[in-house]
mmCIF file of C-alpha atoms in Angstrom:
data_model
loop_
_atom_site.group_PDB
_atom_site.id
_atom_site.type_symbol
_atom_site.label_atom_id
_atom_site.label_comp_id
_atom_site.label_asym_id
_atom_site.label_seq_id
_atom_site.Cartn_x
_atom_site.Cartn_y
_atom_site.Cartn_z
ATOM 1 C CA MET A 7 13.067 -57.561 20.639
ATOM 2 C CA ARG A 8 13.491 -54.776 18.083
ATOM 3 C CA ARG A 9 10.907 -52.563 16.494
ATOM 4 C CA GLU A 10 12.139 -50.435 13.611
ATOM 5 C CA ARG A 11 10.313 -47.276 12.535
ATOM 6 C CA GLN A 12 11.633 -44.774 10.016
ATOM 7 C CA THR A 13 36.316 -53.074 54.356
ATOM 8 C CA ALA A 14 35.222 -52.250 56.704
ATOM 9 C CA SER A 15 32.816 -49.530 57.804
ATOM 10 C CA PRO A 16 33.814 -46.985 60.491
ATOM 11 C CA ALA A 17 32.749 -47.944 63.986
ATOM 12 C CA ASN A 18 31.048 -45.048 65.717
ATOM 13 C CA ARG A 19 27.853 -42.994 65.489
ATOM 14 C CA TYR A 20 28.400 -42.499 61.753
ATOM 15 C CA ARG A 21 28.987 -46.182 61.157
ATOM 16 C CA LEU A 22 27.363 -47.152 57.885
ATOM 17 C CA PRO A 23 25.238 -50.285 57.587
ATOM 18 C CA LEU A 24 27.018 -52.896 55.499
ATOM 19 C CA ALA A 25 24.741 -52.529 52.512
ATOM 20 C CA TRP A 26 25.452 -48.800 52.264
ATOM 21 C CA ALA A 27 29.175 -49.395 51.974
ATOM 22 C CA VAL A 28 28.569 -52.199 49.529
ATOM 23 C CA GLY A 29 26.221 -50.064 47.452
ATOM 24 C CA SER A 30 29.116 -47.848 46.477
ATOM 25 C CA ALA A 31 31.909 -50.381 46.630
ATOM 26 C CA LEU A 32 30.138 -52.666 44.180
ATOM 27 C CA ALA A 33 30.561 -49.961 41.591
ATOM 28 C CA LEU A 34 33.803 -51.593 40.628
ATOM 29 C CA SER A 35 31.690 -50.288 37.984
ATOM 30 C CA VAL A 36 28.430 -51.014 36.317
ATOM 31 C CA LEU A 37 28.571 -51.139 32.566
ATOM 32 C CA ALA A 38 26.178 -51.104 29.687
ATOM 33 C CA ALA A 39 25.521 -49.567 26.333
ATOM 34 C CA ALA A 40 24.447 -45.984 26.644
ATOM 35 C CA PRO A 41 23.025 -44.294 23.597
ATOM 36 C CA ALA A 42 25.422 -42.916 21.025
ATOM 37 C CA ASN A 43 27.638 -40.731 23.178
ATOM 38 C CA ALA A 44 33.432 -40.544 20.671
ATOM 39 C CA ALA A 45 34.411 -44.006 19.849
ATOM 40 C CA GLU A 46 32.213 -46.171 17.647
ATOM 41 C CA SER A 47 28.607 -45.181 18.232
ATOM 42 C CA GLY A 48 30.096 -42.343 20.239
ATOM 43 C CA VAL A 49 30.321 -44.440 23.415
ATOM 44 C CA GLY A 50 32.732 -46.637 25.357
ATOM 45 C CA PHE A 51 31.675 -49.748 27.250
ATOM 46 C CA TYR A 52 32.619 -48.182 30.604
ATOM 47 C CA LEU A 53 29.502 -46.505 31.975
ATOM 48 C CA LEU A 54 30.437 -42.979 33.104
ATOM 49 C CA GLY A 55 29.227 -41.982 36.559
ATOM 50 C CA SER A 56 28.954 -45.545 37.811
ATOM 51 C CA LYS A 57 31.346 -44.834 40.687
ATOM 52 C CA GLY A 58 30.559 -42.390 43.472
ATOM 53 C CA PRO A 59 30.877 -42.151 47.259
ATOM 54 C CA MET A 60 32.968 -44.964 48.796
ATOM 55 C CA ALA A 61 34.399 -45.869 45.399
ATOM 56 C CA GLY A 62 37.629 -46.993 47.092
ATOM 57 C CA ILE A 63 36.009 -49.492 49.479
ATOM 58 C CA VAL A 64 35.909 -53.256 48.845
ATOM 59 C CA PRO A 65 33.133 -54.954 50.881
ATOM 60 C CA PRO A 66 33.950 -57.530 53.597
ATOM 61 C CA PRO A 67 33.938 -61.224 52.602
ATOM 62 C CA GLY A 68 30.497 -62.376 51.499
ATOM 63 C CA ALA A 69 28.065 -62.338 48.585
ATOM 64 C CA TYR A 70 26.211 -59.238 47.444
ATOM 65 C CA ILE A 71 23.661 -58.107 44.874
ATOM 66 C CA GLN A 72 23.437 -54.661 43.346
ATOM 67 C CA ASN A 73 20.764 -53.590 40.879
ATOM 68 C CA ASP A 74 21.172 -50.363 38.922
ATOM 69 C CA LEU A 75 18.539 -48.746 36.736
ATOM 70 C CA TYR A 76 20.480 -46.431 34.441
ATOM 71 C CA PHE A 77 18.843 -43.841 32.242
ATOM 72 C CA TYR A 78 20.240 -41.403 29.708
ATOM 73 C CA SER A 79 18.765 -38.768 27.432
ATOM 74 C CA GLY A 80 20.961 -36.802 25.038
ATOM 75 C CA SER A 81 21.161 -35.163 21.654
ATOM 76 C CA ALA A 82 23.567 -33.843 19.008
ATOM 77 C CA GLY A 83 22.840 -31.269 16.339
ATOM 78 C CA ALA A 84 23.091 -31.477 12.581
ATOM 79 C CA ASN A 85 26.726 -30.294 12.709
ATOM 80 C CA ARG A 86 27.895 -33.255 14.839
ATOM 81 C CA ASP A 87 28.422 -36.533 12.926
ATOM 82 C CA LEU A 88 28.699 -39.833 14.780
ATOM 83 C CA PRO A 89 29.504 -43.329 13.430
ATOM 84 C CA ILE A 90 26.702 -45.700 14.441
ATOM 85 C CA GLY A 91 26.026 -49.179 13.106
ATOM 86 C CA GLY A 92 28.311 -48.709 10.123
ATOM 87 C CA GLN A 93 26.559 -45.452 9.129
ATOM 88 C CA ILE A 94 27.434 -41.790 9.643
ATOM 89 C CA VAL A 95 24.494 -39.995 11.248
ATOM 90 C CA ALA A 96 23.759 -36.582 12.752
ATOM 91 C CA ASN A 97 20.920 -34.590 14.295
ATOM 92 C CA ILE A 98 20.622 -37.358 16.880
ATOM 93 C CA ASP A 99 18.110 -37.708 19.692
ATOM 94 C CA ALA A 100 18.700 -40.752 21.916
ATOM 95 C CA HIS A 101 17.254 -42.279 25.067
ATOM 96 C CA ALA A 102 18.339 -45.359 27.012
ATOM 97 C CA TYR A 103 16.960 -47.284 29.986
ATOM 98 C CA ILE A 104 19.276 -50.095 31.059
ATOM 99 C CA ASN A 105 18.891 -52.396 34.060
ATOM 100 C CA LEU A 106 22.182 -53.845 35.319
ATOM 101 C CA THR A 107 22.190 -56.692 37.817
ATOM 102 C CA THR A 108 25.564 -57.213 39.483
ATOM 103 C CA GLY A 109 26.588 -60.202 41.583
ATOM 104 C CA VAL A 110 29.695 -59.808 43.749
ATOM 105 C CA TRP A 111 31.660 -62.388 45.675
ATOM 106 C CA SER A 112 34.068 -60.733 48.080
ATOM 107 C CA THR A 113 36.490 -63.498 48.965
ATOM 108 C CA GLU A 114 38.863 -64.126 51.841
ATOM 109 C CA TRP A 115 41.725 -64.376 49.356
ATOM 110 C CA GLN A 116 44.440 -61.774 49.616
ATOM 111 C CA VAL A 117 46.925 -60.397 47.090
ATOM 112 C CA LEU A 118 49.713 -58.140 48.389
ATOM 113 C CA GLY A 119 47.707 -57.751 51.580
ATOM 114 C CA GLY A 120 44.538 -56.638 49.783
ATOM 115 C CA ASN A 121 41.153 -58.351 49.728
ATOM 116 C CA VAL A 122 40.000 -59.867 46.403
ATOM 117 C CA ALA A 123 36.450 -59.493 45.054
ATOM 118 C CA LEU A 124 34.972 -61.011 41.871
ATOM 119 C CA LEU A 125 31.883 -59.824 39.976
ATOM 120 C CA GLY A 126 29.603 -60.374 37.019
ATOM 121 C CA ILE A 127 27.198 -57.875 35.427
ATOM 122 C CA LEU A 128 24.227 -58.559 33.148
ATOM 123 C CA PRO A 129 22.664 -55.569 31.296
ATOM 124 C CA ILE A 130 19.148 -55.710 29.898
ATOM 125 C CA GLY A 131 17.317 -52.702 28.574
ATOM 126 C CA SER A 132 16.156 -50.446 25.785
ATOM 127 C CA GLN A 133 17.373 -47.736 23.462
ATOM 128 C CA ASP A 134 15.433 -45.380 21.256
ATOM 129 C CA VAL A 135 17.486 -43.445 18.687
ATOM 130 C CA SER A 136 16.409 -41.095 15.926
ATOM 131 C CA ALA A 137 18.843 -39.453 13.503
ATOM 132 C CA ALA A 138 19.452 -38.409 9.927
ATOM 133 C CA VAL A 139 21.924 -40.157 7.654
ATOM 134 C CA SER A 140 24.889 -37.907 6.838
ATOM 135 C CA ILE A 141 25.750 -37.968 3.124
ATOM 136 C CA PRO A 142 29.265 -36.684 2.242
ATOM 137 C CA ASN A 143 29.288 -33.410 0.261
ATOM 138 C CA VAL A 144 25.496 -33.304 0.399
ATOM 139 C CA GLY A 145 24.426 -32.989 4.028
ATOM 140 C CA LEU A 146 21.659 -34.751 5.894
ATOM 141 C CA GLY A 147 19.649 -37.379 4.079
ATOM 142 C CA ALA A 148 16.838 -39.701 5.096
ATOM 143 C CA ALA A 149 15.619 -39.821 8.674
ATOM 144 C CA VAL A 150 16.284 -43.054 10.565
ATOM 145 C CA ASP A 151 14.467 -44.260 13.689
ATOM 146 C CA ASP A 152 15.292 -47.390 15.648
ATOM 147 C CA ASP A 153 14.432 -48.811 19.037
ATOM 148 C CA VAL A 154 15.313 -52.044 20.789
ATOM 149 C CA PHE A 155 14.731 -53.922 24.040
ATOM 150 C CA THR A 156 17.229 -56.730 24.506
ATOM 151 C CA ILE A 157 20.182 -58.175 26.414
ATOM 152 C CA GLY A 158 23.612 -56.533 26.284
ATOM 153 C CA ASP A 159 27.123 -57.881 26.678
ATOM 154 C CA PRO A 160 27.880 -59.402 30.101
ATOM 155 C CA VAL A 161 30.854 -58.007 32.004
ATOM 156 C CA LEU A 162 33.264 -59.910 34.261
ATOM 157 C CA GLY A 163 35.561 -58.233 36.759
ATOM 158 C CA ALA A 164 37.879 -58.434 39.751
ATOM 159 C CA GLN A 165 39.095 -55.990 42.368
ATOM 160 C CA ILE A 166 41.738 -55.844 45.100
ATOM 161 C CA GLY A 167 41.180 -53.453 48.024
ATOM 162 C CA TRP A 168 43.214 -52.135 50.927
ATOM 163 C CA HIS A 169 42.438 -50.101 54.065
ATOM 164 C CA SER A 170 44.507 -47.902 56.390
ATOM 165 C CA GLY A 171 42.759 -45.694 58.934
ATOM 166 C CA ASN A 172 40.357 -43.394 57.108
ATOM 167 C CA PHE A 173 41.847 -44.308 53.732
ATOM 168 C CA HIS A 174 40.475 -47.074 51.487
ATOM 169 C CA TRP A 175 41.766 -47.793 47.990
ATOM 170 C CA ASN A 176 41.523 -50.437 45.307
ATOM 171 C CA VAL A 177 42.515 -51.450 41.798
ATOM 172 C CA GLY A 178 40.206 -53.307 39.451
ATOM 173 C CA ALA A 179 39.779 -54.828 36.006
ATOM 174 C CA LEU A 180 36.640 -55.363 33.915
ATOM 175 C CA VAL A 181 36.165 -57.301 30.668
ATOM 176 C CA ASN A 182 33.302 -56.789 28.214
ATOM 177 C CA VAL A 183 32.344 -60.173 26.698
ATOM 178 C CA PRO A 184 30.769 -59.656 23.222
ATOM 179 C CA VAL A 185 27.988 -62.260 23.324
ATOM 180 C CA GLY A 186 24.993 -59.941 23.691
ATOM 181 C CA ASP A 187 22.292 -59.286 21.088
ATOM 182 C CA TYR A 188 24.003 -57.040 18.521
ATOM 183 C CA GLN A 189 22.308 -56.262 15.204
ATOM 184 C CA GLN A 190 24.600 -55.152 12.383
ATOM 185 C CA GLY A 191 23.540 -51.982 10.610
ATOM 186 C CA GLU A 192 21.106 -50.837 13.326
ATOM 187 C CA ILE A 193 21.583 -47.503 15.104
ATOM 188 C CA ALA A 194 20.103 -48.746 18.411
ATOM 189 C CA ASN A 195 22.116 -51.505 20.115
ATOM 190 C CA VAL A 196 22.561 -52.439 23.756
ATOM 191 C CA ALA A 197 25.515 -54.749 22.977
ATOM 192 C CA PHE A 198 28.901 -53.574 21.642
ATOM 193 C CA ASN A 199 30.045 -56.589 19.572
ATOM 194 C CA ARG A 200 33.660 -56.073 20.643
ATOM 195 C CA TRP A 201 35.982 -57.191 23.400
ATOM 196 C CA GLY A 202 36.987 -54.503 25.840
ATOM 197 C CA ALA A 203 38.991 -54.190 29.064
ATOM 198 C CA ASP A 204 38.915 -51.452 31.676
ATOM 199 C CA LEU A 205 41.659 -50.947 34.290
ATOM 200 C CA SER A 206 40.903 -48.584 37.172
ATOM 201 C CA ALA A 207 42.033 -47.343 40.575
ATOM 202 C CA ALA A 208 39.942 -45.646 43.254
ATOM 203 C CA LEU A 209 40.601 -43.913 46.583
ATOM 204 C CA THR A 210 38.213 -42.993 49.397
ATOM 205 C CA TRP A 211 38.894 -40.864 52.476
ATOM 206 C CA LEU A 212 36.045 -41.409 54.943
ATOM 207 C CA ASP A 213 36.104 -39.515 58.266
ATOM 208 C CA PRO A 214 33.882 -41.378 60.756
ATOM 209 C CA ASP A 215 33.753 -38.369 63.107
ATOM 210 C CA THR A 216 32.343 -35.877 60.607
ATOM 211 C CA GLY A 217 30.714 -38.343 58.188
ATOM 212 C CA ILE A 218 32.512 -36.738 55.232
ATOM 213 C CA ASP A 219 33.399 -38.960 52.270
ATOM 214 C CA LEU A 220 35.812 -37.765 49.586
ATOM 215 C CA SER A 221 36.229 -40.290 46.751
ATOM 216 C CA GLY A 222 37.894 -40.349 43.360
ATOM 217 C CA ALA A 223 38.533 -42.902 40.618
ATOM 218 C CA ILE A 224 40.432 -43.001 37.330
ATOM 219 C CA GLY A 225 40.668 -45.618 34.610
ATOM 220 C CA PHE A 226 41.573 -46.496 31.042
ATOM 221 C CA THR A 227 39.415 -48.503 28.640
ATOM 222 C CA PHE A 228 41.028 -50.587 25.883
ATOM 223 C CA ASN A 229 38.863 -51.764 22.987
ATOM 224 C CA GLY A 230 39.000 -54.563 20.450
ATOM 225 C CA GLU A 231 37.663 -54.438 16.900
ATOM 226 C CA ASN A 232 34.006 -54.699 16.021
ATOM 227 C CA PRO A 233 34.263 -57.310 13.215
ATOM 228 C CA ASP A 234 30.925 -56.364 11.684
ATOM 229 C CA THR A 235 31.934 -52.730 11.098
ATOM 230 C CA ASP A 236 35.767 -53.065 10.888
ATOM 231 C CA TYR A 237 35.959 -50.357 13.557
ATOM 232 C CA THR A 238 38.443 -50.231 16.449
ATOM 233 C CA THR A 239 37.737 -47.650 19.131
ATOM 234 C CA GLY A 240 40.752 -45.871 20.603
ATOM 235 C CA THR A 241 41.877 -45.935 24.235
ATOM 236 C CA GLU A 242 39.639 -43.944 26.591
ATOM 237 C CA PHE A 243 40.382 -42.187 29.889
ATOM 238 C CA HIS A 244 37.733 -41.569 32.531
ATOM 239 C CA ALA A 245 37.792 -39.860 35.944
ATOM 240 C CA GLU A 246 35.033 -39.652 38.561
ATOM 241 C CA TRP A 247 34.752 -37.896 41.904
ATOM 242 C CA ALA A 248 32.313 -37.550 44.782
ATOM 243 C CA LEU A 249 32.029 -35.395 47.894
ATOM 244 C CA SER A 250 29.281 -36.436 50.296
ATOM 245 C CA LYS A 251 28.308 -36.260 53.956
ATOM 246 C CA ASN A 252 26.478 -38.744 56.182
ATOM 247 C CA PHE A 253 23.936 -36.546 57.971
ATOM 248 C CA THR A 254 22.510 -39.488 59.916
ATOM 249 C CA GLN A 255 23.164 -43.218 60.028
ATOM 250 C CA ALA A 256 20.427 -43.592 57.404
ATOM 251 C CA PHE A 257 20.875 -40.593 55.102
ATOM 252 C CA SER A 258 23.703 -39.052 53.095
ATOM 253 C CA ALA A 259 23.927 -36.574 50.237
ATOM 254 C CA GLY A 260 26.537 -34.802 48.184
ATOM 255 C CA LEU A 261 27.992 -33.825 44.817
ATOM 256 C CA VAL A 262 29.348 -36.042 42.030
ATOM 257 C CA GLY A 263 31.008 -35.566 38.653
ATOM 258 C CA TYR A 264 32.918 -37.212 35.839
ATOM 259 C CA TYR A 265 35.274 -36.401 32.968
ATOM 260 C CA TYR A 266 35.940 -38.431 29.811
ATOM 261 C CA GLN A 267 38.671 -37.997 27.209
ATOM 262 C CA GLN A 268 39.621 -40.324 24.359
ATOM 263 C CA VAL A 269 43.429 -40.417 24.318
ATOM 264 C CA THR A 270 44.115 -42.367 21.095
ATOM 265 C CA GLY A 271 42.234 -42.219 17.824
ATOM 266 C CA ASP A 272 39.835 -44.719 16.295
ATOM 267 C CA SER A 273 41.121 -46.927 13.477
ATOM 268 C CA GLY A 274 40.089 -49.563 10.945
ATOM 269 C CA GLU A 275 38.382 -49.481 7.559
ATOM 270 C CA GLY A 276 35.110 -48.458 9.191
ATOM 271 C CA ALA A 277 36.575 -45.369 10.911
ATOM 272 C CA ASN A 278 35.422 -42.977 8.188
ATOM 273 C CA LEU A 279 35.631 -39.944 10.486
ATOM 274 C CA GLY A 280 39.331 -40.465 11.261
ATOM 275 C CA ASP A 281 40.626 -40.301 14.848
ATOM 276 C CA PHE A 282 37.251 -39.062 16.106
ATOM 277 C CA LYS A 283 38.491 -38.409 19.663
ATOM 278 C CA GLY A 284 35.733 -37.442 22.090
ATOM 279 C CA ARG A 285 35.410 -35.530 25.336
ATOM 280 C CA VAL A 286 32.690 -34.772 27.857
ATOM 281 C CA ALA A 287 32.326 -33.578 31.462
ATOM 282 C CA ALA A 288 29.426 -33.762 33.908
ATOM 283 C CA LEU A 289 28.370 -32.470 37.317
ATOM 284 C CA GLY A 290 25.563 -33.770 39.485
ATOM 285 C CA ALA A 291 24.180 -34.716 42.871
ATOM 286 C CA THR A 292 23.617 -37.885 44.881
ATOM 287 C CA ALA A 293 21.603 -38.998 47.889
ATOM 288 C CA ALA A 294 21.420 -42.334 49.706
ATOM 289 C CA TYR A 295 19.095 -43.895 52.260
ATOM 290 C CA ASN A 296 19.542 -47.103 54.292
ATOM 291 C CA PHE A 297 16.814 -49.339 55.659
ATOM 292 C CA GLN A 298 16.200 -52.903 56.828
ATOM 293 C CA VAL A 299 14.163 -55.635 55.156
ATOM 294 C CA GLY A 300 13.846 -58.173 57.932
ATOM 295 C CA ALA A 301 17.426 -58.826 59.057
ATOM 296 C CA THR A 302 18.947 -57.679 55.754
ATOM 297 C CA PRO A 303 20.397 -54.167 55.448
ATOM 298 C CA VAL A 304 19.511 -52.495 52.158
ATOM 299 C CA SER A 305 20.928 -49.352 50.570
ATOM 300 C CA PHE A 306 19.179 -47.121 48.041
ATOM 301 C CA ARG A 307 21.165 -44.467 46.172
ATOM 302 C CA ALA A 308 20.193 -41.980 43.467
ATOM 303 C CA LYS A 309 22.635 -40.085 41.246
ATOM 304 C CA VAL A 310 21.900 -37.540 38.511
ATOM 305 C CA TYR A 311 24.377 -35.903 36.104
ATOM 306 C CA HIS A 312 24.216 -33.024 33.634
ATOM 307 C CA GLU A 313 26.782 -33.140 30.832
ATOM 308 C CA PHE A 314 28.605 -30.224 29.211
ATOM 309 C CA ALA A 315 31.679 -29.453 27.047
ATOM 310 C CA ALA A 316 30.946 -32.422 24.779
ATOM 311 C CA GLU A 317 33.032 -33.083 21.676
ATOM 312 C CA ASN A 318 32.225 -35.928 19.251
ATOM 313 C CA ARG A 319 29.588 -37.195 21.670
ATOM 314 C CA LEU A 320 26.018 -36.624 22.645
ATOM 315 C CA GLU A 321 25.367 -34.126 25.424
ATOM 316 C CA GLY A 322 22.557 -34.751 27.877
ATOM 317 C CA ASN A 323 21.500 -35.998 31.296
ATOM 318 C CA ALA A 324 22.194 -39.326 33.005
ATOM 319 C CA GLY A 325 21.027 -40.951 36.210
ATOM 320 C CA TYR A 326 21.179 -44.061 38.388
ATOM 321 C CA LEU A 327 18.725 -45.637 40.832
ATOM 322 C CA THR A 328 20.621 -48.273 42.822
ATOM 323 C CA LEU A 329 19.572 -50.950 45.325
ATOM 324 C CA SER A 330 22.233 -53.090 47.008
ATOM 325 C CA PHE A 331 22.232 -55.703 49.751
ATOM 326 C CA PRO A 332 24.202 -58.686 51.065
ATOM 327 C CA ILE A 333 22.916 -62.239 50.646
ATOM 328 C CA GLY A 334 23.554 -65.412 52.593
ATOM 329 C CA ALA A 335 26.212 -65.081 55.262
ATOM 330 C CA GLY A 336 26.893 -61.502 54.172
ATOM 331 C CA ALA A 337 23.439 -60.460 55.448
ATOM 332 C CA ASN A 338 24.260 -61.371 59.034
#
């Protein structure tokens, strides 16, 4: 609807309930359209900050659900043009609230000794974007306002994970399937209208004696052409890290961050700003709490990020509220 207006967990006193480990491991990654942030619309389909503590852990065999409420608020001044919906706009103020429901099936299959997990993600949410059209050799023109609440592109993925002592690592792949509700010419869209693939690797060192978790992840996103705008976004690099401590069996907290850099330029007839490579960094904090609902272990995690050093992107604040739990046999 649019309204337009002008694994395994360590076994000792720091042992984590299954859902806690899954709550981070399921972030093979969550994906959705954030508001215009380089790339077409200034954003890639990989959702920055989706990985955090325990990013390297693949959950034990079973079925799991993770639900993420993602929010973002950012802006760009009159001197920062962005290509959105086939238009060049500036003086942008954008807000997004996206709910991402992720289903994961961690199988008993093994590849090269690693456990295989499969996932699917469905984003539904809203964007509210206001901007001014940028007119070449003239400056800012008419103000444009747009908001939308709709379904985004689903994402399919797979992951292979290994474990050795305190070390846990994995490799994964995600594919953005362009079948969501995309409206040509609009500046607020939850869908991307392009195929995309993300390849990533993550590593976690988790000391069960001290409860310290040190995790990191890197990846590259490859993008297809948006046929409605004749725009092909360049290849994007992203890195995330987390340092946290389990203070009790139920509570942990720590620091998180991410870095994004577009490594190849945009192309196509619609790439009127040329290469338009973007960059941004962010620092933030996270906290998690575990509890039981009947016999089912549930994990709740919050993450908040503040962005800085942005180039060809919005700069703002992002956050996640995440619930995760096993279902069926995985809840036992």
